[in-house]
mmCIF file with all atom_site columns, C-alpha atoms in Angstrom:
data_model
loop_
_atom_site.group_PDB
_atom_site.id
_atom_site.type_symbol
_atom_site.label_atom_id
_atom_site.label_alt_id
_atom_site.label_comp_id
_atom_site.label_asym_id
_atom_site.label_entity_id
_atom_site.label_seq_id
_atom_site.pdbx_PDB_ins_code
_atom_site.Cartn_x
_atom_site.Cartn_y
_atom_site.Cartn_z
_atom_site.occupancy
_atom_site.B_iso_or_equiv
_atom_site.pdbx_formal_charge
_atom_site.auth_seq_id
_atom_site.auth_comp_id
_atom_site.auth_asym_id
_atom_site.auth_atom_id
_atom_site.pdbx_PDB_model_num
ATOM 1   C CA . UNK F 1 1   ? 0.000   0.000  0.000   1.00 0.00 ? 1034 UNK F CA 1
ATOM 2   C CA . UNK F 1 2   ? 1.111   3.533  -0.710  1.00 0.00 ? 1035 UNK F CA 1
ATOM 3   C CA . UNK F 1 3   ? 0.861   6.816  1.175   1.00 0.00 ? 1036 UNK F CA 1
ATOM 4   C CA . UNK F 1 4   ? 1.657   9.976  -0.771  1.00 0.00 ? 1037 UNK F CA 1
ATOM 5   C CA . UNK F 1 5   ? 2.449   13.242 0.964   1.00 0.00 ? 1038 UNK F CA 1
ATOM 6   C CA . UNK F 1 6   ? 2.255   16.428 -1.091  1.00 0.00 ? 1039 UNK F CA 1
ATOM 7   C CA . UNK F 1 7   ? 4.512   19.357 -0.152  1.00 0.00 ? 1040 UNK F CA 1
ATOM 8   C CA . UNK F 1 8   ? 4.113   22.774 -1.724  1.00 0.00 ? 1041 UNK F CA 1
ATOM 9   C CA . UNK F 1 9   ? 2.738   26.269 -1.662  1.00 0.00 ? 1042 UNK F CA 1
ATOM 10  C CA . UNK F 1 10  ? -0.899  27.040 -2.191  1.00 0.00 ? 1043 UNK F CA 1
ATOM 11  C CA . UNK F 1 11  ? -1.808  27.266 -5.894  1.00 0.00 ? 1044 UNK F CA 1
ATOM 12  C CA . UNK F 1 12  ? 1.170   25.112 -6.917  1.00 0.00 ? 1045 UNK F CA 1
ATOM 13  C CA . UNK F 1 13  ? -1.006  22.486 -8.616  1.00 0.00 ? 1046 UNK F CA 1
ATOM 14  C CA . UNK F 1 14  ? -1.296  19.864 -5.888  1.00 0.00 ? 1047 UNK F CA 1
ATOM 15  C CA . UNK F 1 15  ? -5.041  19.266 -6.193  1.00 0.00 ? 1048 UNK F CA 1
ATOM 16  C CA . UNK F 1 16  ? -4.953  19.434 -9.992  1.00 0.00 ? 1049 UNK F CA 1
ATOM 17  C CA . UNK F 1 17  ? -2.134  16.855 -10.005 1.00 0.00 ? 1050 UNK F CA 1
ATOM 18  C CA . UNK F 1 18  ? -4.166  14.597 -7.707  1.00 0.00 ? 1051 UNK F CA 1
ATOM 19  C CA . UNK F 1 19  ? -7.214  14.821 -9.984  1.00 0.00 ? 1052 UNK F CA 1
ATOM 20  C CA . UNK F 1 20  ? -5.140  14.164 -13.105 1.00 0.00 ? 1053 UNK F CA 1
ATOM 21  C CA . UNK F 1 21  ? -2.938  11.336 -11.855 1.00 0.00 ? 1054 UNK F CA 1
ATOM 22  C CA . UNK F 1 22  ? -4.212  9.780  -8.620  1.00 0.00 ? 1055 UNK F CA 1
ATOM 23  C CA . UNK F 1 23  ? -7.993  10.245 -8.453  1.00 0.00 ? 1056 UNK F CA 1
ATOM 24  C CA . UNK F 1 24  ? -8.760  6.680  -9.598  1.00 0.00 ? 1057 UNK F CA 1
ATOM 25  C CA . UNK F 1 25  ? -6.313  4.955  -7.259  1.00 0.00 ? 1058 UNK F CA 1
ATOM 26  C CA . UNK F 1 26  ? -5.896  6.945  -4.017  1.00 0.00 ? 1059 UNK F CA 1
ATOM 27  C CA . UNK F 1 27  ? -8.220  8.456  -1.399  1.00 0.00 ? 1060 UNK F CA 1
ATOM 28  C CA . UNK F 1 28  ? -7.652  12.207 -1.042  1.00 0.00 ? 1061 UNK F CA 1
ATOM 29  C CA . UNK F 1 29  ? -7.093  13.527 2.477   1.00 0.00 ? 1062 UNK F CA 1
ATOM 30  C CA . UNK F 1 30  ? -7.434  17.294 2.322   1.00 0.00 ? 1063 UNK F CA 1
ATOM 31  C CA . UNK F 1 31  ? -7.948  19.611 5.283   1.00 0.00 ? 1064 UNK F CA 1
ATOM 32  C CA . UNK F 1 32  ? -9.722  22.243 3.159   1.00 0.00 ? 1065 UNK F CA 1
ATOM 33  C CA . UNK F 1 33  ? -12.314 19.634 2.244   1.00 0.00 ? 1066 UNK F CA 1
ATOM 34  C CA . UNK F 1 34  ? -12.568 17.905 5.639   1.00 0.00 ? 1067 UNK F CA 1
ATOM 35  C CA . UNK F 1 35  ? -12.405 21.196 7.607   1.00 0.00 ? 1068 UNK F CA 1
ATOM 36  C CA . UNK F 1 36  ? -11.186 19.750 10.937  1.00 0.00 ? 1069 UNK F CA 1
ATOM 37  C CA . UNK F 1 37  ? -8.116  17.831 12.094  1.00 0.00 ? 1070 UNK F CA 1
ATOM 38  C CA . UNK F 1 38  ? -10.473 15.377 13.804  1.00 0.00 ? 1071 UNK F CA 1
ATOM 39  C CA . UNK F 1 39  ? -12.101 14.444 10.495  1.00 0.00 ? 1072 UNK F CA 1
ATOM 40  C CA . UNK F 1 40  ? -8.685  14.291 8.870   1.00 0.00 ? 1073 UNK F CA 1
ATOM 41  C CA . UNK F 1 41  ? -7.442  11.874 11.556  1.00 0.00 ? 1074 UNK F CA 1
ATOM 42  C CA . UNK F 1 42  ? -10.528 9.687  11.114  1.00 0.00 ? 1075 UNK F CA 1
ATOM 43  C CA . UNK F 1 43  ? -10.060 9.443  7.353   1.00 0.00 ? 1076 UNK F CA 1
ATOM 44  C CA . UNK F 1 44  ? -6.331  8.759  7.759   1.00 0.00 ? 1077 UNK F CA 1
ATOM 45  C CA . UNK F 1 45  ? -7.101  6.028  10.300  1.00 0.00 ? 1078 UNK F CA 1
ATOM 46  C CA . UNK F 1 46  ? -9.701  4.525  7.945   1.00 0.00 ? 1079 UNK F CA 1
ATOM 47  C CA . UNK F 1 47  ? -7.192  4.421  5.070   1.00 0.00 ? 1080 UNK F CA 1
ATOM 48  C CA . UNK F 1 48  ? -4.554  2.812  7.294   1.00 0.00 ? 1081 UNK F CA 1
ATOM 49  C CA . UNK F 1 49  ? -6.946  0.218  8.743   1.00 0.00 ? 1082 UNK F CA 1
ATOM 50  C CA . UNK F 1 50  ? -8.418  -0.730 5.362   1.00 0.00 ? 1083 UNK F CA 1
ATOM 51  C CA . UNK F 1 51  ? -5.022  -0.599 3.632   1.00 0.00 ? 1084 UNK F CA 1
ATOM 52  C CA . UNK F 1 52  ? -6.344  1.955  1.163   1.00 0.00 ? 1085 UNK F CA 1
ATOM 53  C CA . UNK F 1 53  ? -3.766  4.003  -0.772  1.00 0.00 ? 1086 UNK F CA 1
ATOM 54  C CA . UNK F 1 54  ? -4.085  7.694  0.074   1.00 0.00 ? 1087 UNK F CA 1
ATOM 55  C CA . UNK F 1 55  ? -2.754  11.156 -0.745  1.00 0.00 ? 1088 UNK F CA 1
ATOM 56  C CA . UNK F 1 56  ? -2.364  13.914 1.834   1.00 0.00 ? 1089 UNK F CA 1
ATOM 57  C CA . UNK F 1 57  ? -3.182  16.945 -0.300  1.00 0.00 ? 1090 UNK F CA 1
ATOM 58  C CA . UNK F 1 58  ? -2.194  19.783 2.056   1.00 0.00 ? 1091 UNK F CA 1
ATOM 59  C CA . UNK F 1 59  ? 0.710   22.234 1.933   1.00 0.00 ? 1092 UNK F CA 1
ATOM 60  C CA . UNK F 1 60  ? 2.667   20.208 4.554   1.00 0.00 ? 1093 UNK F CA 1
ATOM 61  C CA . UNK F 1 61  ? 5.431   22.842 4.676   1.00 0.00 ? 1094 UNK F CA 1
ATOM 62  C CA . UNK F 1 62  ? 7.423   21.542 7.664   1.00 0.00 ? 1095 UNK F CA 1
ATOM 63  C CA . UNK F 1 63  ? 8.929   18.249 8.692   1.00 0.00 ? 1096 UNK F CA 1
ATOM 64  C CA . UNK F 1 64  ? 6.697   18.359 11.751  1.00 0.00 ? 1097 UNK F CA 1
ATOM 65  C CA . UNK F 1 65  ? 3.581   18.712 9.566   1.00 0.00 ? 1098 UNK F CA 1
ATOM 66  C CA . UNK F 1 66  ? 4.591   15.672 7.529   1.00 0.00 ? 1099 UNK F CA 1
ATOM 67  C CA . UNK F 1 67  ? 5.752   13.529 10.451  1.00 0.00 ? 1100 UNK F CA 1
ATOM 68  C CA . UNK F 1 68  ? 2.251   12.546 11.658  1.00 0.00 ? 1101 UNK F CA 1
ATOM 69  C CA . UNK F 1 69  ? 1.351   11.062 8.275   1.00 0.00 ? 1102 UNK F CA 1
ATOM 70  C CA . UNK F 1 70  ? 4.708   9.389  7.692   1.00 0.00 ? 1103 UNK F CA 1
ATOM 71  C CA . UNK F 1 71  ? 4.728   7.791  11.160  1.00 0.00 ? 1104 UNK F CA 1
ATOM 72  C CA . UNK F 1 72  ? 1.188   6.408  10.775  1.00 0.00 ? 1105 UNK F CA 1
ATOM 73  C CA . UNK F 1 73  ? 1.895   5.065  7.288   1.00 0.00 ? 1106 UNK F CA 1
ATOM 74  C CA . UNK F 1 74  ? 5.244   3.506  8.229   1.00 0.00 ? 1107 UNK F CA 1
ATOM 75  C CA . UNK F 1 75  ? 3.718   1.835  11.317  1.00 0.00 ? 1108 UNK F CA 1
ATOM 76  C CA . UNK F 1 76  ? 1.268   0.103  8.964   1.00 0.00 ? 1109 UNK F CA 1
ATOM 77  C CA . UNK F 1 77  ? 4.009   -0.871 6.472   1.00 0.00 ? 1110 UNK F CA 1
ATOM 78  C CA . UNK F 1 78  ? 2.888   1.549  3.771   1.00 0.00 ? 1111 UNK F CA 1
ATOM 79  C CA . UNK F 1 79  ? 5.375   2.752  1.177   1.00 0.00 ? 1112 UNK F CA 1
ATOM 80  C CA . UNK F 1 80  ? 5.677   6.517  1.658   1.00 0.00 ? 1113 UNK F CA 1
ATOM 81  C CA . UNK F 1 81  ? 6.205   8.784  -1.339  1.00 0.00 ? 1114 UNK F CA 1
ATOM 82  C CA . UNK F 1 82  ? 6.722   12.531 -1.212  1.00 0.00 ? 1115 UNK F CA 1
ATOM 83  C CA . UNK F 1 83  ? 5.867   14.891 -4.062  1.00 0.00 ? 1116 UNK F CA 1
ATOM 84  C CA . UNK F 1 84  ? 7.414   18.344 -3.783  1.00 0.00 ? 1117 UNK F CA 1
ATOM 85  C CA . UNK F 1 85  ? 5.691   20.925 -5.969  1.00 0.00 ? 1118 UNK F CA 1
ATOM 86  C CA . UNK F 1 86  ? 8.368   23.357 -7.116  1.00 0.00 ? 1119 UNK F CA 1
ATOM 87  C CA . UNK F 1 87  ? 7.119   26.875 -7.370  1.00 0.00 ? 1120 UNK F CA 1
ATOM 88  C CA . UNK F 1 88  ? 7.933   30.518 -7.552  1.00 0.00 ? 1121 UNK F CA 1
ATOM 89  C CA . UNK F 1 89  ? 6.043   32.686 -5.046  1.00 0.00 ? 1122 UNK F CA 1
ATOM 90  C CA . UNK F 1 90  ? 5.126   35.309 -7.637  1.00 0.00 ? 1123 UNK F CA 1
ATOM 91  C CA . UNK F 1 91  ? 3.711   32.684 -9.982  1.00 0.00 ? 1124 UNK F CA 1
ATOM 92  C CA . UNK F 1 92  ? 1.682   31.148 -7.133  1.00 0.00 ? 1125 UNK F CA 1
ATOM 93  C CA . UNK F 1 93  ? 0.184   34.528 -6.215  1.00 0.00 ? 1126 UNK F CA 1
ATOM 94  C CA . UNK F 1 94  ? -0.830  35.105 -9.849  1.00 0.00 ? 1127 UNK F CA 1
ATOM 95  C CA . UNK F 1 95  ? -2.373  31.619 -10.081 1.00 0.00 ? 1128 UNK F CA 1
ATOM 96  C CA . UNK F 1 96  ? -4.145  32.107 -6.757  1.00 0.00 ? 1129 UNK F CA 1
ATOM 97  C CA . UNK F 1 97  ? -5.583  35.447 -7.919  1.00 0.00 ? 1130 UNK F CA 1
ATOM 98  C CA . UNK F 1 98  ? -7.182  33.642 -10.858 1.00 0.00 ? 1131 UNK F CA 1
ATOM 99  C CA . UNK F 1 99  ? -9.072  31.349 -8.484  1.00 0.00 ? 1132 UNK F CA 1
ATOM 100 C CA . UNK F 1 100 ? -12.684 32.049 -7.629  1.00 0.00 ? 1133 UNK F CA 1
ATOM 101 C CA . UNK F 1 101 ? -14.561 32.028 -4.327  1.00 0.00 ? 1134 UNK F CA 1
ATOM 102 C CA . UNK F 1 102 ? -13.221 30.147 -1.324  1.00 0.00 ? 1135 UNK F CA 1
ATOM 103 C CA . UNK F 1 103 ? -10.398 28.633 -3.377  1.00 0.00 ? 1136 UNK F CA 1
ATOM 104 C CA . UNK F 1 104 ? -8.706  32.049 -3.476  1.00 0.00 ? 1137 UNK F CA 1
ATOM 105 C CA . UNK F 1 105 ? -6.732  32.775 -0.329  1.00 0.00 ? 1138 UNK F CA 1
ATOM 106 C CA . UNK F 1 106 ? -5.208  36.058 0.831   1.00 0.00 ? 1139 UNK F CA 1
ATOM 107 C CA . UNK F 1 107 ? -1.703  36.358 -0.728  1.00 0.00 ? 1140 UNK F CA 1
ATOM 108 C CA . UNK F 1 108 ? -0.224  36.715 2.760   1.00 0.00 ? 1141 UNK F CA 1
ATOM 109 C CA . UNK F 1 109 ? -1.081  33.028 3.254   1.00 0.00 ? 1142 UNK F CA 1
ATOM 110 C CA . UNK F 1 110 ? 1.200   32.030 0.384   1.00 0.00 ? 1143 UNK F CA 1
ATOM 111 C CA . UNK F 1 111 ? 4.028   34.180 1.730   1.00 0.00 ? 1144 UNK F CA 1
ATOM 112 C CA . UNK F 1 112 ? 3.574   32.742 5.241   1.00 0.00 ? 1145 UNK F CA 1
ATOM 113 C CA . UNK F 1 113 ? 3.727   29.162 3.933   1.00 0.00 ? 1146 UNK F CA 1
ATOM 114 C CA . UNK F 1 114 ? 6.812   29.982 1.830   1.00 0.00 ? 1147 UNK F CA 1
ATOM 115 C CA . UNK F 1 115 ? 8.556   31.413 4.875   1.00 0.00 ? 1148 UNK F CA 1
ATOM 116 C CA . UNK F 1 116 ? 8.244   28.173 6.835   1.00 0.00 ? 1149 UNK F CA 1
ATOM 117 C CA . UNK F 1 117 ? 8.648   25.768 3.889   1.00 0.00 ? 1150 UNK F CA 1
ATOM 118 C CA . UNK F 1 118 ? 11.243  23.053 4.524   1.00 0.00 ? 1151 UNK F CA 1
ATOM 119 C CA . UNK F 1 119 ? 12.259  20.868 1.612   1.00 0.00 ? 1152 UNK F CA 1
ATOM 120 C CA . UNK F 1 120 ? 11.404  17.211 2.179   1.00 0.00 ? 1153 UNK F CA 1
ATOM 121 C CA . UNK F 1 121 ? 14.220  14.760 2.783   1.00 0.00 ? 1154 UNK F CA 1
ATOM 122 C CA . UNK F 1 122 ? 14.708  11.009 2.861   1.00 0.00 ? 1155 UNK F CA 1
ATOM 123 C CA . UNK F 1 123 ? 15.747  11.391 6.518   1.00 0.00 ? 1156 UNK F CA 1
ATOM 124 C CA . UNK F 1 124 ? 12.059  12.011 7.330   1.00 0.00 ? 1157 UNK F CA 1
ATOM 125 C CA . UNK F 1 125 ? 11.191  8.448  6.321   1.00 0.00 ? 1158 UNK F CA 1
ATOM 126 C CA . UNK F 1 126 ? 10.178  8.859  2.695   1.00 0.00 ? 1159 UNK F CA 1
ATOM 127 C CA . UNK F 1 127 ? 10.850  5.780  0.564   1.00 0.00 ? 1160 UNK F CA 1
ATOM 128 C CA . UNK F 1 128 ? 10.832  7.857  -2.614  1.00 0.00 ? 1161 UNK F CA 1
ATOM 129 C CA . UNK F 1 129 ? 10.704  11.573 -3.410  1.00 0.00 ? 1162 UNK F CA 1
ATOM 130 C CA . UNK F 1 130 ? 9.783   13.463 -6.567  1.00 0.00 ? 1163 UNK F CA 1
ATOM 131 C CA . UNK F 1 131 ? 9.901   17.020 -7.866  1.00 0.00 ? 1164 UNK F CA 1
ATOM 132 C CA . UNK F 1 132 ? 6.724   18.153 -9.636  1.00 0.00 ? 1165 UNK F CA 1
ATOM 133 C CA . UNK F 1 133 ? 6.561   21.212 -11.901 1.00 0.00 ? 1166 UNK F CA 1
ATOM 134 C CA . UNK F 1 134 ? 3.731   22.680 -13.897 1.00 0.00 ? 1167 UNK F CA 1
ATOM 135 C CA . UNK F 1 135 ? 4.785   22.373 -17.524 1.00 0.00 ? 1168 UNK F CA 1
ATOM 136 C CA . UNK F 1 136 ? 3.095   25.550 -18.779 1.00 0.00 ? 1169 UNK F CA 1
ATOM 137 C CA . UNK F 1 137 ? 0.574   23.669 -20.919 1.00 0.00 ? 1170 UNK F CA 1
ATOM 138 C CA . UNK F 1 138 ? -1.748  22.550 -18.126 1.00 0.00 ? 1171 UNK F CA 1
ATOM 139 C CA . UNK F 1 139 ? 0.196   19.391 -17.370 1.00 0.00 ? 1172 UNK F CA 1
ATOM 140 C CA . UNK F 1 140 ? 2.979   18.370 -15.046 1.00 0.00 ? 1173 UNK F CA 1
ATOM 141 C CA . UNK F 1 141 ? 6.569   17.219 -15.232 1.00 0.00 ? 1174 UNK F CA 1
ATOM 142 C CA . UNK F 1 142 ? 7.681   14.736 -12.575 1.00 0.00 ? 1175 UNK F CA 1
ATOM 143 C CA . UNK F 1 143 ? 11.351  14.052 -11.854 1.00 0.00 ? 1176 UNK F CA 1
ATOM 144 C CA . UNK F 1 144 ? 13.125  11.873 -9.343  1.00 0.00 ? 1177 UNK F CA 1
ATOM 145 C CA . UNK F 1 145 ? 14.446  13.697 -6.300  1.00 0.00 ? 1178 UNK F CA 1
ATOM 146 C CA . UNK F 1 146 ? 18.048  14.785 -5.952  1.00 0.00 ? 1179 UNK F CA 1
ATOM 147 C CA . UNK F 1 147 ? 18.994  16.110 -2.517  1.00 0.00 ? 1180 UNK F CA 1
ATOM 148 C CA . UNK F 1 148 ? 19.524  19.865 -2.991  1.00 0.00 ? 1181 UNK F CA 1
ATOM 149 C CA . UNK F 1 149 ? 22.871  21.397 -2.207  1.00 0.00 ? 1182 UNK F CA 1
ATOM 150 C CA . UNK F 1 150 ? 21.356  24.810 -1.373  1.00 0.00 ? 1183 UNK F CA 1
ATOM 151 C CA . UNK F 1 151 ? 17.997  26.493 -0.957  1.00 0.00 ? 1184 UNK F CA 1
ATOM 152 C CA . UNK F 1 152 ? 15.732  26.209 -3.964  1.00 0.00 ? 1185 UNK F CA 1
ATOM 153 C CA . UNK F 1 153 ? 15.699  29.349 -6.099  1.00 0.00 ? 1186 UNK F CA 1
ATOM 154 C CA . UNK F 1 154 ? 12.438  31.241 -6.216  1.00 0.00 ? 1187 UNK F CA 1
ATOM 155 C CA . UNK F 1 155 ? 11.277  30.400 -2.719  1.00 0.00 ? 1188 UNK F CA 1
#
C-alpha cells in the first residue's frame, strides 16, 4: 500500500495533479475539504486500517507537519512517497488570484507558507521523493528527487 504526501505552496497544482494522476487509485485527504483535524485523523485512520492508498493533499510545509502522516503510514508498512511541488512565489500569487470564491486565499497566506517551507528529505522516512513542476501547458513534469545542495531558487 502507498501513502503519498504532497509538499508545496498554495496554488502550486497539488489538487490538480491529484485529480489528473491519482484520483482513480488513491483516497484524497485534504484539510480544506474535511475542515477539521479530527475528520482528517478519522479518514487517515480509515485508510490505514483498510489498507487503502491515500494522498495527503495539504501544503505540509514543515517536517513536523509531515511527520504525523509518515509515522502512521510507516507503522502500517505503507510505502511513503513525497511529491514536492516546485514553485515561484510570484507565480503562485498570480495563479491564486485567478481562483474564484473560497479557493482564493489572501496572498499573505502564500508568503507565510513559503517562509516556513522546509524541503522534504529522505531522513524524514520517505521511501521515494519526486519534484513536480507545472509544464506551462496545463500538465505536469515529474522528476526523481536529488537532494539539494542549497535552498531552492524562487522560494
